[in-house]
Short mmCIF file of C-alpha atoms in Angstrom, two decimals:
data_model
loop_
_atom_site.label_atom_id
_atom_site.label_comp_id
_atom_site.label_asym_id
_atom_site.label_seq_id
_atom_site.Cartn_x
_atom_site.Cartn_y
_atom_site.Cartn_z
CA UNK A 191 56.16 23.52 17.44
CA UNK A 192 53.88 26.46 18.15
CA UNK A 193 52.62 29.46 16.21
CA UNK A 194 53.57 32.63 18.09
CA UNK A 195 52.59 36.20 17.25
CA UNK A 196 54.99 38.72 18.74
CA UNK A 197 54.54 42.49 18.92
CA UNK A 198 57.38 44.93 19.55
CA UNK A 199 56.67 48.53 20.53
CA UNK A 200 58.54 51.64 19.47
CA UNK A 201 61.00 51.58 22.37
CA UNK A 202 61.90 47.97 21.54
CA UNK A 203 62.98 48.90 17.98
CA UNK A 204 64.14 52.46 18.70
CA UNK A 205 67.54 52.16 17.01
CA UNK A 206 69.87 49.69 15.26
CA UNK A 207 71.12 48.20 18.53
CA UNK A 208 67.58 47.60 19.80
CA UNK A 209 66.58 46.21 16.41
CA UNK A 210 69.41 43.67 16.53
CA UNK A 211 68.42 42.60 20.05
CA UNK A 212 64.87 41.96 18.84
CA UNK A 213 66.14 40.12 15.75
CA UNK A 214 68.23 37.81 17.94
CA UNK A 215 65.19 36.97 20.08
CA UNK A 216 63.15 36.18 16.97
CA UNK A 217 65.92 34.03 15.45
CA UNK A 218 66.30 32.07 18.71
CA UNK A 219 62.56 31.32 18.76
CA UNK A 220 62.60 30.27 15.11
CA UNK A 221 65.59 27.98 15.62
CA UNK A 222 63.74 26.44 18.57
CA UNK A 223 61.18 25.24 16.03
CA UNK A 224 58.39 27.81 16.45
CA UNK A 225 56.59 29.57 13.61
CA UNK A 226 56.59 33.33 14.04
CA UNK A 227 54.59 36.34 12.96
CA UNK A 228 56.06 39.61 14.22
CA UNK A 229 54.21 42.95 14.41
CA UNK A 230 56.28 46.12 14.82
CA UNK A 231 55.58 49.73 15.71
CA UNK A 232 57.44 52.75 14.35
CA UNK A 233 60.95 53.28 15.71
CA UNK A 234 61.15 55.34 18.92
CA UNK A 235 59.59 58.78 18.49
CA UNK A 236 59.09 58.49 14.72
CA UNK A 237 55.32 59.00 14.87
CA UNK A 238 55.67 62.11 17.04
CA UNK A 239 58.34 63.48 14.71
CA UNK A 240 56.08 62.97 11.69
CA UNK A 241 53.20 64.69 13.49
CA UNK A 242 55.43 67.67 14.31
CA UNK A 243 56.63 67.90 10.72
CA UNK A 244 53.09 67.82 9.38
CA UNK A 245 51.99 70.59 11.76
CA UNK A 246 54.76 72.84 10.44
CA UNK A 247 53.38 72.49 6.92
CA UNK A 248 49.64 72.47 7.61
CA UNK A 249 48.03 73.03 11.05
CA UNK A 250 44.90 71.19 9.86
CA UNK A 251 46.07 68.52 7.40
CA UNK A 252 43.59 66.21 5.64
CA UNK A 253 43.17 63.05 7.70
CA UNK A 254 43.68 60.87 4.64
CA UNK A 255 47.11 62.38 4.07
CA UNK A 256 47.96 62.03 7.77
CA UNK A 257 47.27 58.30 7.58
CA UNK A 258 49.44 58.01 4.49
CA UNK A 259 52.22 59.83 6.33
CA UNK A 260 52.00 58.06 9.69
CA UNK A 261 51.84 54.58 8.15
CA UNK A 262 55.37 55.16 6.83
CA UNK A 263 56.94 54.76 10.29
CA UNK A 264 55.95 51.11 10.66
CA UNK A 265 57.08 50.37 7.10
CA UNK A 266 60.57 51.53 8.00
CA UNK A 267 60.62 49.29 11.09
CA UNK A 268 59.33 46.18 9.33
CA UNK A 269 61.81 46.33 6.46
CA UNK A 270 64.83 47.04 8.70
CA UNK A 271 63.91 44.21 11.07
CA UNK A 272 63.46 41.81 8.14
CA UNK A 273 66.92 42.79 6.88
CA UNK A 274 68.47 42.10 10.29
CA UNK A 275 66.82 38.68 10.59
CA UNK A 276 67.86 37.66 7.07
CA UNK A 277 71.43 38.64 7.89
CA UNK A 278 71.33 36.20 10.83
CA UNK A 279 70.52 33.29 8.52
CA UNK A 280 66.75 33.09 8.97
CA UNK A 281 64.38 33.91 6.12
CA UNK A 282 62.06 36.84 6.85
CA UNK A 283 59.72 38.94 4.71
CA UNK A 284 57.96 42.20 5.57
CA UNK A 285 54.34 43.07 4.85
CA UNK A 286 52.34 46.26 5.15
CA UNK A 287 48.99 46.17 6.92
CA UNK A 288 47.23 45.94 3.56
CA UNK A 289 49.48 43.10 2.37
CA UNK A 290 48.85 41.29 5.65
CA UNK A 291 45.09 41.47 5.07
CA UNK A 292 44.13 43.90 7.85
CA UNK A 293 40.78 45.24 6.65
CA UNK A 294 39.29 48.36 8.25
CA UNK A 295 36.56 50.94 7.91
CA UNK A 296 37.40 54.36 6.48
CA UNK A 297 37.61 56.28 9.74
CA UNK A 298 40.99 57.91 9.20
CA UNK A 299 43.11 58.28 12.31
CA UNK A 300 41.27 55.67 14.38
CA UNK A 301 39.95 53.05 11.99
CA UNK A 302 38.24 49.92 13.29
CA UNK A 303 39.27 46.45 12.12
CA UNK A 304 36.39 44.97 10.11
CA UNK A 305 38.01 41.77 8.91
CA UNK A 306 41.21 39.78 8.58
CA UNK A 307 42.38 37.99 5.42
CA UNK A 308 46.03 37.16 6.20
CA UNK A 309 46.61 34.91 3.16
CA UNK A 310 50.16 36.08 2.42
CA UNK A 311 51.14 35.79 6.07
CA UNK A 312 49.71 32.24 6.19
CA UNK A 313 51.71 31.31 3.10
CA UNK A 314 54.87 32.66 4.73
CA UNK A 315 54.22 30.53 7.81
CA UNK A 316 53.69 27.46 5.62
CA UNK A 317 57.02 28.13 3.90
CA UNK A 318 58.88 28.54 7.19
CA UNK A 319 59.38 32.29 6.68
CA UNK A 320 59.16 34.77 9.56
CA UNK A 321 56.45 37.28 8.60
CA UNK A 322 57.17 40.85 9.75
CA UNK A 323 53.98 42.95 9.69
CA UNK A 324 53.64 46.71 10.00
CA UNK A 325 51.37 47.40 12.95
CA UNK A 326 48.94 50.28 13.44
CA UNK A 327 47.65 50.23 9.86
CA UNK A 328 45.23 48.58 7.48
CA UNK A 329 43.28 49.16 4.29
CA UNK A 330 39.66 50.13 3.71
CA UNK A 331 37.26 48.51 1.25
CA UNK A 332 38.10 51.22 -1.31
CA UNK A 333 41.86 50.65 -0.93
CA UNK A 334 42.57 53.65 1.28
CA UNK A 335 45.45 53.34 3.76
CA UNK A 336 44.15 53.77 7.32
CA UNK A 337 45.67 53.86 10.80
CA UNK A 338 44.19 52.37 13.97
CA UNK A 339 45.07 55.15 16.42
CA UNK A 340 47.76 55.27 19.10
CA UNK A 341 48.56 51.80 20.41
CA UNK A 342 47.04 50.24 17.30
CA UNK A 343 49.96 47.84 16.80
CA UNK A 344 48.68 45.87 19.81
CA UNK A 345 45.36 45.48 18.02
CA UNK A 346 47.10 44.40 14.80
CA UNK A 347 48.98 41.68 16.69
CA UNK A 348 45.94 40.31 18.52
CA UNK A 349 43.79 40.41 15.37
CA UNK A 350 46.44 38.42 13.49
CA UNK A 351 46.75 35.96 16.37
CA UNK A 352 42.99 35.42 16.32
CA UNK A 353 42.79 35.03 12.54
CA UNK A 354 45.75 32.64 12.40
CA UNK A 355 44.68 30.65 15.50
CA UNK A 356 48.03 31.34 17.11
CA UNK A 357 48.95 29.56 20.33
CA UNK A 358 49.90 32.80 22.05
CA UNK A 359 50.31 36.52 21.39
CA UNK A 360 53.36 38.00 23.07
CA UNK A 361 53.38 41.76 23.64
CA UNK A 362 56.95 43.03 24.11
CA UNK A 363 57.46 46.39 25.76
CA UNK A 364 60.06 48.17 27.91
CA UNK A 365 58.86 46.93 31.31
CA UNK A 366 58.75 43.38 32.67
CA UNK A 367 54.99 42.93 32.36
CA UNK A 368 51.97 44.52 34.01
CA UNK A 369 52.53 46.10 37.42
CA UNK A 370 50.26 47.06 40.29
CA UNK A 371 50.87 50.71 39.32
CA UNK A 372 52.98 52.68 36.86
CA UNK A 373 56.61 52.03 37.90
CA UNK A 374 57.52 55.61 36.97
CA UNK A 375 55.25 56.85 39.74
CA UNK A 376 55.54 53.94 42.17
CA UNK A 377 59.01 52.35 41.91
CA UNK A 378 57.95 49.72 44.45
CA UNK A 379 55.09 48.48 42.24
CA UNK A 380 54.91 44.69 41.98
CA UNK A 381 54.83 42.69 38.77
CA UNK A 382 51.53 40.88 38.30
CA UNK A 383 52.17 37.23 37.37
CA UNK A 384 48.64 36.51 36.18
CA UNK A 385 45.55 38.64 35.69
CA UNK A 386 42.12 38.13 34.14
CA UNK A 387 41.09 39.67 30.84
CA UNK A 388 38.26 41.47 32.64
CA UNK A 389 40.62 43.19 35.05
CA UNK A 390 43.05 44.01 32.22
CA UNK A 391 40.21 45.63 30.28
CA UNK A 392 39.44 47.91 33.22
CA UNK A 393 43.11 48.85 33.67
CA UNK A 394 43.58 49.53 29.95
CA UNK A 395 40.36 51.55 29.76
CA UNK A 396 41.41 53.78 32.64
CA UNK A 397 44.92 54.81 31.80
CA UNK A 398 47.28 51.81 31.97
CA UNK A 399 49.53 52.30 28.94
CA UNK A 400 51.02 48.83 28.51
CA UNK A 401 48.15 47.42 26.44
CA UNK A 402 45.78 49.05 23.98
CA UNK A 403 42.14 48.76 25.08
CA UNK A 404 40.90 47.50 21.71
CA UNK A 405 43.58 44.80 21.72
CA UNK A 406 42.38 43.48 25.09
CA UNK A 407 38.78 43.54 23.86
CA UNK A 408 39.83 41.58 20.76
CA UNK A 409 41.73 39.05 22.89
CA UNK A 410 38.74 38.47 25.15
CA UNK A 411 36.30 38.16 22.26
CA UNK A 412 38.41 35.57 20.41
CA UNK A 413 40.05 33.92 23.44
CA UNK A 414 43.61 34.86 22.47
CA UNK A 415 46.13 34.14 25.26
CA UNK A 416 48.30 37.20 25.93
CA UNK A 417 51.74 37.34 27.49
CA UNK A 418 53.25 40.76 28.25
CA UNK A 419 57.05 40.78 28.50
CA UNK A 420 60.07 43.05 28.15
CA UNK A 421 62.21 42.96 25.03
CA UNK A 422 65.10 44.25 27.15
CA UNK A 423 65.33 41.24 29.50
CA UNK A 424 64.68 37.50 29.72
CA UNK A 425 62.52 37.86 32.84
CA UNK A 426 59.02 36.42 33.06
CA UNK A 427 56.18 38.75 32.30
CA UNK A 428 52.43 38.82 32.92
CA UNK A 429 50.04 36.15 31.69
CA UNK A 430 46.57 37.49 30.76
CA UNK A 431 43.89 34.82 30.62
CA UNK A 432 40.63 33.88 32.30
CA UNK A 433 41.21 30.12 32.08
CA UNK A 434 44.13 27.97 33.25
CA UNK A 435 46.92 27.75 30.70
CA UNK A 436 46.69 24.94 28.18
CA UNK A 437 49.39 22.24 28.38
CA UNK A 438 50.53 22.97 24.82
CA UNK A 439 51.59 26.45 25.89
CA UNK A 440 54.22 25.12 28.26
CA UNK A 441 57.67 25.83 26.88
CA UNK A 442 56.40 28.62 24.63
CA UNK A 443 56.27 31.20 27.37
CA UNK A 444 58.40 30.11 30.34
CA UNK A 445 56.46 32.09 32.90
CA UNK A 446 56.13 30.80 36.44
CA UNK A 447 52.52 31.95 36.31
CA UNK A 448 51.71 28.99 34.05
CA UNK A 449 52.70 26.58 36.80
CA UNK A 450 51.03 28.29 39.74
CA UNK A 451 48.10 26.52 41.31
CA UNK A 452 44.82 28.36 41.23
CA UNK A 453 44.39 30.49 44.34
CA UNK A 454 41.85 33.06 45.40
CA UNK A 455 42.42 36.30 43.52
CA UNK A 456 43.78 39.27 45.46
CA UNK A 457 41.30 41.97 46.37
CA UNK A 458 43.13 44.59 44.29
CA UNK A 459 45.02 43.76 41.10
CA UNK A 460 46.31 47.21 40.28
CA UNK A 461 45.91 50.96 40.09
CA UNK A 462 45.58 52.85 36.80
CA UNK A 463 45.76 56.59 36.30
CA UNK A 464 44.82 58.88 33.42
CA UNK A 465 45.99 62.41 32.65
CA UNK A 466 44.36 62.71 29.24
CA UNK A 467 40.78 63.48 30.34
CA UNK A 468 38.79 66.69 30.69
CA UNK A 469 35.52 67.48 32.47
CA UNK A 470 32.43 69.29 31.23
CA UNK A 471 29.77 70.47 33.71
CA UNK A 472 26.31 71.52 32.52
CA UNK A 473 24.51 73.73 35.07
CA UNK A 474 20.78 74.33 35.19
CA UNK A 475 19.73 71.68 32.68
CA UNK A 476 16.01 71.17 32.22
CA UNK A 477 15.06 68.24 34.45
CA UNK A 478 12.57 66.48 32.20
CA UNK A 479 12.49 63.15 30.35
CA UNK A 480 14.55 63.11 27.17
CA UNK A 481 16.85 66.04 27.99
CA UNK A 482 19.80 63.90 29.08
CA UNK A 483 19.24 61.59 26.13
CA UNK A 484 19.41 64.54 23.74
CA UNK A 485 22.50 65.92 25.50
CA UNK A 486 24.48 62.72 25.12
CA UNK A 487 23.23 62.18 21.58
CA UNK A 488 24.90 65.49 20.73
CA UNK A 489 28.05 64.40 22.51
CA UNK A 490 28.05 61.14 20.56
CA UNK A 491 27.54 63.12 17.36
CA UNK A 492 30.73 65.01 18.21
CA UNK A 493 32.49 61.60 18.21
CA UNK A 494 33.49 61.94 21.88
CA UNK A 495 33.82 58.96 24.20
CA UNK A 496 32.30 59.47 27.64
CA UNK A 497 33.85 57.88 30.72
CA UNK A 498 32.33 59.12 34.00
CA UNK A 499 28.87 60.73 34.35
CA UNK A 500 27.46 62.29 37.53
CA UNK A 501 24.06 64.00 37.78
CA UNK A 502 23.15 66.11 40.79
CA UNK A 503 19.60 65.93 42.04
CA UNK A 504 17.71 69.12 41.30
CA UNK A 505 16.97 71.45 44.18
CA UNK A 506 13.41 71.26 45.43
CA UNK A 507 10.98 72.76 42.97
CA UNK A 508 13.65 74.21 40.68
CA UNK A 509 13.11 71.80 37.81
CA UNK A 510 16.84 72.06 37.08
CA UNK A 511 19.75 69.63 37.37
CA UNK A 512 23.51 69.66 36.92
CA UNK A 513 25.41 67.03 34.94
CA UNK A 514 29.18 66.51 34.90
CA UNK A 515 31.00 64.08 32.63
CA UNK A 516 34.56 63.29 31.63
CA UNK A 517 35.86 62.76 28.11
CA UNK A 518 39.22 62.69 26.30
CA UNK A 519 40.80 66.12 26.35
CA UNK A 520 41.35 65.99 22.59
CA UNK A 521 37.55 65.84 22.16
CA UNK A 522 36.85 68.70 24.59
CA UNK A 523 36.77 71.81 22.41
CA UNK A 524 34.78 70.09 19.65
CA UNK A 525 32.20 68.83 22.15
CA UNK A 526 31.93 72.25 23.81
CA UNK A 527 31.17 73.89 20.44
CA UNK A 528 28.41 71.39 19.73
CA UNK A 529 26.82 71.91 23.15
CA UNK A 530 27.03 75.72 22.96
CA UNK A 531 25.16 75.61 19.64
CA UNK A 532 22.43 73.55 21.33
CA UNK A 533 22.14 75.63 24.53
CA UNK A 534 18.73 77.05 23.64
CA UNK A 535 17.40 73.61 22.73
CA UNK A 536 18.70 71.96 25.91
CA UNK A 537 17.77 74.92 28.11
CA UNK A 538 20.81 74.92 30.40
CA UNK A 539 22.12 78.06 32.10
CA UNK A 540 25.89 77.61 32.18
CA UNK A 541 28.62 75.28 30.99
CA UNK A 542 32.09 74.88 32.49
CA UNK A 543 35.13 73.13 31.03
CA UNK A 544 38.04 71.79 33.09
CA UNK A 545 41.02 70.34 31.27
CA UNK A 546 43.93 68.44 32.74
CA UNK A 547 42.03 66.53 35.41
CA UNK A 548 43.46 63.45 37.08
CA UNK A 549 41.62 60.11 37.26
CA UNK A 550 42.69 57.28 39.56
CA UNK A 551 41.13 53.84 39.14
CA UNK A 552 41.36 50.96 41.61
CA UNK A 553 40.80 47.60 39.87
CA UNK A 554 40.32 44.12 41.27
CA UNK A 555 37.92 41.22 40.85
CA UNK A 556 38.19 40.62 44.59
CA UNK A 557 36.09 43.74 45.21
CA UNK A 558 32.98 41.70 44.48
CA UNK A 559 33.20 39.84 47.77
CA UNK A 560 35.18 42.21 49.97
CA UNK A 561 33.31 45.09 51.66
CA UNK A 562 35.19 48.14 52.81
CA UNK A 563 37.30 48.74 49.69
CA UNK A 564 35.70 52.12 49.03
CA UNK A 565 36.17 53.18 52.65
CA UNK A 566 39.87 52.29 52.56
CA UNK A 567 40.34 54.14 49.25
CA UNK A 568 38.66 57.31 50.50
CA UNK A 569 40.51 57.16 53.82
CA UNK A 570 43.87 56.85 52.03
CA UNK A 571 43.12 59.91 49.91
CA UNK A 572 41.88 61.83 52.93
CA UNK A 573 45.05 61.03 54.91
CA UNK A 574 47.09 62.35 51.95
CA UNK A 575 45.06 65.58 51.90
CA UNK A 576 43.52 64.84 48.50
CA UNK A 577 39.95 65.88 47.74
CA UNK A 578 37.66 63.88 45.42
CA UNK A 579 35.70 65.62 42.69
CA UNK A 580 33.77 62.78 40.98
CA UNK A 581 33.29 59.08 41.72
CA UNK A 582 32.39 56.26 39.33
CA UNK A 583 32.16 52.52 40.04
CA UNK A 584 31.72 49.17 38.34
CA UNK A 585 31.66 45.68 39.82
CA UNK A 586 35.46 45.46 39.83
CA UNK A 587 36.53 49.13 39.64
CA UNK A 588 36.31 52.39 41.56
CA UNK A 589 37.41 55.58 39.77
CA UNK A 590 37.83 59.03 41.29
CA UNK A 591 38.66 62.43 39.80
CA UNK A 592 41.27 64.44 41.70
CA UNK A 593 43.33 67.53 40.95
CA UNK A 594 45.83 66.98 38.16
CA UNK A 595 48.80 68.04 40.27
CA UNK A 596 47.81 65.63 43.07
CA UNK A 597 47.43 62.53 40.90
CA UNK A 598 50.92 61.07 41.48
CA UNK A 599 50.59 61.49 45.24
CA UNK A 600 47.15 59.90 45.10
CA UNK A 601 48.47 56.83 43.27
CA UNK A 602 51.30 56.36 45.77
CA UNK A 603 49.01 56.81 48.78
CA UNK A 604 46.43 54.29 47.56
CA UNK A 605 49.09 51.82 46.46
CA UNK A 606 50.55 51.79 49.97
CA UNK A 607 47.15 51.69 51.68
CA UNK A 608 46.29 48.42 49.91
CA UNK A 609 49.70 46.88 50.73
CA UNK A 610 50.73 46.62 47.09
CA UNK A 611 54.29 47.89 47.59
CA UNK A 612 57.06 45.39 46.86
CA UNK A 613 59.69 44.85 49.56
CA UNK A 614 62.06 42.92 47.28
CA UNK A 615 63.17 45.23 44.49
CA UNK A 616 62.21 48.25 42.41
CA UNK A 617 60.58 47.91 39.01
CA UNK A 618 62.75 48.72 36.01
CA UNK A 619 61.67 50.80 33.00
CA UNK A 620 64.25 49.98 30.32
CA UNK A 621 63.25 52.17 27.40
CA UNK A 622 61.45 54.97 29.17
CA UNK A 623 58.18 55.03 27.23
CA UNK A 624 56.23 52.14 28.72
CA UNK A 625 55.39 50.64 25.32
#
């Protein structure tokens, strides 16, 4: 008997038919003797529909009220799924994030998990009850309902798995695991059988939509084994772990990756892309100690997350420099306002804003010991007629900024250049959303 935490995304519980398919999978696992905690997202496009409705009533609604509104979607899913499971002869009970003991700060819209006290969920497990938990939400120290931001149900599931010392956390989506590229762009992308947490972090941080970044960070910090699978098929998925699988996990997740002998990792694990970033360029910034520090302190004060930063060397004797950086597009206008207000203090001449940029990231632990990866990447883009705007690197990642409209072509060109295309079959996207 094992304790399994399962998470089902919005496409997996989009309607009654999908809900019943998920319920059958849960009942089968319970009848096989496993204890289950299930985390669910809102059905289909419920969250988007609620956002649209709110915008019709108030273009700038209070964030507290938005969290109260958006948390309703997961409550609908959890109660309906519990009803379906009970009707199949297995006892199930639903719990909100607060009832499940998901404690957060009070940062409405993108709250951080500060603690886990899943007492009621633990009691349900002890009593042989399947606990159905609303993902994406928690409660602050002053009893305010909060949400964890888009993709937050992944974080809920991993946090529960860590707190309950679960044997595995299964993330169910509408594709058969992690692929070497987005199957919507590259139909010949290959499923990755096994990948390290480090590589998964880089992919999630740079646009891969299958897993929420904070969930992967949580899993690495607390050593939670992750298994990404499709709720629409019985096929094996992707095993995410840095260490060989433990023997007690055999039979819980029948993935061939658990039985593979350790081999040298491939040079490239996958390609991520991101369409949600914008670029700000500061021209003629005073080139003196402390200026860049003050600039990025202001950016941090605007609550914007910076990804890539490039500083041009000042021209001889000018005492001026140019700095470009990328950030989420949703943070762009707010950050621009803050920097405009500080133009006299920072002493820059001009500021330019480019929205809708495309970022391609090549990820692979094998880069550490294989020279020539950058040259092959740049040659592939050159052969495709794609120019590079910015470049950023880490030990296992190379990211480049290209024109938004050329991003799909860039992904396909690089995928082929590194021989990642599958010759067996095309990847299948069952639900259409990728979550």
